[in-house]
Amino acid sequence: MVDPIKKTPEKLVNKLRIGIAGLGTVAQGVLHLVKTNGSLMSGRTGVELVVQRIASRSAKPGVDLLGAVFSTDLHDLVADPHVDVILELIGGEGLAKDLIESALAANKPVVTANKAVIAAHGDQLLAGGNVPLRFEAAVAGAIPIIQSLNQGLAANRIDAIYGIINGTCNYMLTVMEEQGLAFDQVLSQAQELGYAEADPAFDIDGIDAAHKLTILAALGFGTSYDFSALYVEGITQIAAEDIQYAKELGFKIKHLGIALRTDAGLETRVHPALVPSSALLANVNGVMNAVQIVSDAAGETLFSGPGAGGAATASAVLADVLSLGESGLLDSVGAVESNDRSLNQAQAAAVAPGIHRVVMDDIASACYLRIPTVDRPGVFAQVASALSAHSISIEAVIQKEQSSGDASVSIVILTDVAVESVVNAALSELAALDTVAGEITRIRVAPTH
Ligand code: HSE
């Protein structure tokens, strides 16, 4: 491996020919960044990037391809002997997985921004380990969080990861709070800004954040890349009034990915959560992402930056590409030791085989409950008694006067910490009361470390 400090000027320029699959927001961001910062990159790293070939289903005549050959067949990228490294920027699982597999089989390193394919097939794709597969851009956009877990915090036992890892959800919750806009209006804005996935249900239903948490948990805790093992909830049930009530109680609502080591095992869950207004994570707004890592030696570290958008994601894609070029791995693919940590990001998966995952029913958290009720004397006592029957204590209550035109009045309760299965039983009992006039909203309070 070349020591960047000792590099001589002659050794500095190492041409790296890239082939790009896809021509969407991220691919266009990559082309733009190579165009504007290409010489800055080669000056800094000694790697000159040449966009050799681009393959995409359809041409985009308005996009500057920087002189690259264009074709509509993805496999031309693998077949082209002049392509050194392939950037998989098409997203989705099927085609992307095929492309990554055939590229690796052809000894071509791959850089991908595709969280879905890594979260579902990471174990298999990373199993060989001889040909680099890098995915910094798959988690938290521009933030170098994969590098931080793999290298910066490599000496630590990781105890917790808390992440705001979906830019669309964070943008939507922020705008709902600041401008009081309706959910659908805010979603269209996030789509127009290029933050949302091709199918925005992936964002608002929590799937995208779960893909990313799967990757963080694999790297931080040595789990397998098993997306299906996570508990996942999105933000579709959050109303503007929940954001206001939470504020009155001293909290902000954030959509969080949580991986937490407890005495019972590892919790891996994605859901909206109440975060104390004074907490650092509570003040990460808009499209910004943040990942807070708690580890034994480093303590609490917080990484923050834009989590979506073409330029931010391109920054992470090109960081991977440049590090491959800098490390000189491209000259020696196939001869590289498979236990090289910088090469094989799946290594952590072997650290803790069989780690026990705590099932959602067993996790304990305080909860925010918004219960729509008919406005009748004695209703609060009925609600309190149902909670008390399950030994759930009440920490705080908000009950507003019924506004004119409202058919129901909301009772908002902050409970003490209780086990999920117990809260579920209490919620079923509450839902069956004839004084409860609609769907109950439950939002868990984020754990504190
Ligand atoms: N749709 C994703 C988000 C894009 O909003 O965070 C970046 O992964």
CSV table of N, CA, C and O in Angstrom, one decimal, residues 46 63 71 74 141 144 154 195 210 213 265 310 321 357 360 365 379 406 417 432:
chain,number,residue,atom,x,y,z
A,46,GLY,N,-3.7,11.6,-5.9
A,46,GLY,CA,-2.8,10.9,-6.9
A,46,GLY,C,-3.6,10.0,-7.8
A,46,GLY,O,-3.1,9.2,-8.5
A,63,VAL,N,-27.4,15.6,-20.2
A,63,VAL,CA,-26.3,15.4,-19.2
A,63,VAL,C,-25.0,15.3,-19.9
A,63,VAL,O,-24.8,14.5,-20.9
A,71,SER,N,-23.9,3.2,-23.4
A,71,SER,CA,-24.7,2.0,-23.9
A,71,SER,C,-25.8,1.8,-23.0
A,71,SER,O,-25.9,2.2,-21.9
A,74,LEU,N,-26.1,-2.9,-19.4
A,74,LEU,CA,-25.3,-2.9,-18.2
A,74,LEU,C,-24.1,-3.7,-18.2
A,74,LEU,O,-23.0,-3.4,-17.7
A,141,GLY,N,-25.7,9.1,3.4
A,141,GLY,CA,-25.3,10.1,2.4
A,141,GLY,C,-23.8,10.4,2.5
A,141,GLY,O,-22.9,9.6,2.4
A,144,PRO,N,-19.0,10.0,6.3
A,144,PRO,CA,-18.1,8.8,6.2
A,144,PRO,C,-18.3,7.8,7.4
A,144,PRO,O,-17.4,7.6,8.1
A,154,ALA,N,-12.3,1.3,15.1
A,154,ALA,CA,-12.0,-0.1,15.1
A,154,ALA,C,-11.5,-0.7,16.4
A,154,ALA,O,-11.6,-1.9,16.7
A,195,TYR,N,-34.7,13.8,-2.9
A,195,TYR,CA,-34.3,13.0,-1.6
A,195,TYR,C,-34.9,11.7,-1.6
A,195,TYR,O,-34.3,10.7,-1.1
A,210,ALA,N,-34.2,1.1,7.5
A,210,ALA,CA,-33.9,-0.3,8.0
A,210,ALA,C,-32.8,-0.9,7.2
A,210,ALA,O,-32.0,-1.7,7.7
A,213,LEU,N,-29.8,0.6,8.7
A,213,LEU,CA,-29.4,0.1,10.0
A,213,LEU,C,-28.9,-1.3,9.9
A,213,LEU,O,-28.1,-1.7,10.7
A,265,GLY,N,-29.4,-8.9,24.9
A,265,GLY,CA,-28.9,-9.1,23.6
A,265,GLY,C,-28.9,-7.8,22.8
A,265,GLY,O,-28.8,-6.7,23.3
A,310,GLY,N,-28.0,14.3,-4.8
A,310,GLY,CA,-27.0,13.9,-5.8
A,310,GLY,C,-25.6,14.2,-5.3
A,310,GLY,O,-24.7,13.4,-5.3
A,321,VAL,N,-14.2,5.3,-4.4
A,321,VAL,CA,-13.5,5.1,-5.7
A,321,VAL,C,-12.0,5.6,-5.5
A,321,VAL,O,-11.1,4.9,-5.8
A,357,ARG,N,-30.7,-11.6,19.1
A,357,ARG,CA,-31.5,-10.3,18.8
A,357,ARG,C,-32.7,-10.3,19.8
A,357,ARG,O,-33.4,-11.3,19.9
A,360,MET,N,-39.0,-7.6,19.5
A,360,MET,CA,-39.7,-6.3,19.9
A,360,MET,C,-40.6,-6.4,21.1
A,360,MET,O,-40.6,-5.5,21.9
A,365,SER,N,-39.7,0.5,26.8
A,365,SER,CA,-39.5,2.0,26.6
A,365,SER,C,-40.7,2.7,27.2
A,365,SER,O,-41.8,2.2,27.4
A,379,VAL,N,-63.9,9.8,31.4
A,379,VAL,CA,-63.2,9.1,30.3
A,379,VAL,C,-61.7,9.0,30.7
A,379,VAL,O,-61.1,7.9,30.6
A,406,ASP,N,-64.7,19.6,16.3
A,406,ASP,CA,-64.0,18.3,16.6
A,406,ASP,C,-65.0,17.3,17.2
A,406,ASP,O,-65.7,17.7,18.1
A,417,VAL,N,-41.4,3.8,31.7
A,417,VAL,CA,-40.9,2.7,30.9
A,417,VAL,C,-41.7,1.4,31.2
A,417,VAL,O,-42.0,1.1,32.3
A,432,ALA,N,-60.6,-1.1,22.7
A,432,ALA,CA,-62.0,-1.7,22.8
A,432,ALA,C,-63.0,-0.8,23.6
A,432,ALA,O,-64.1,-1.1,23.6
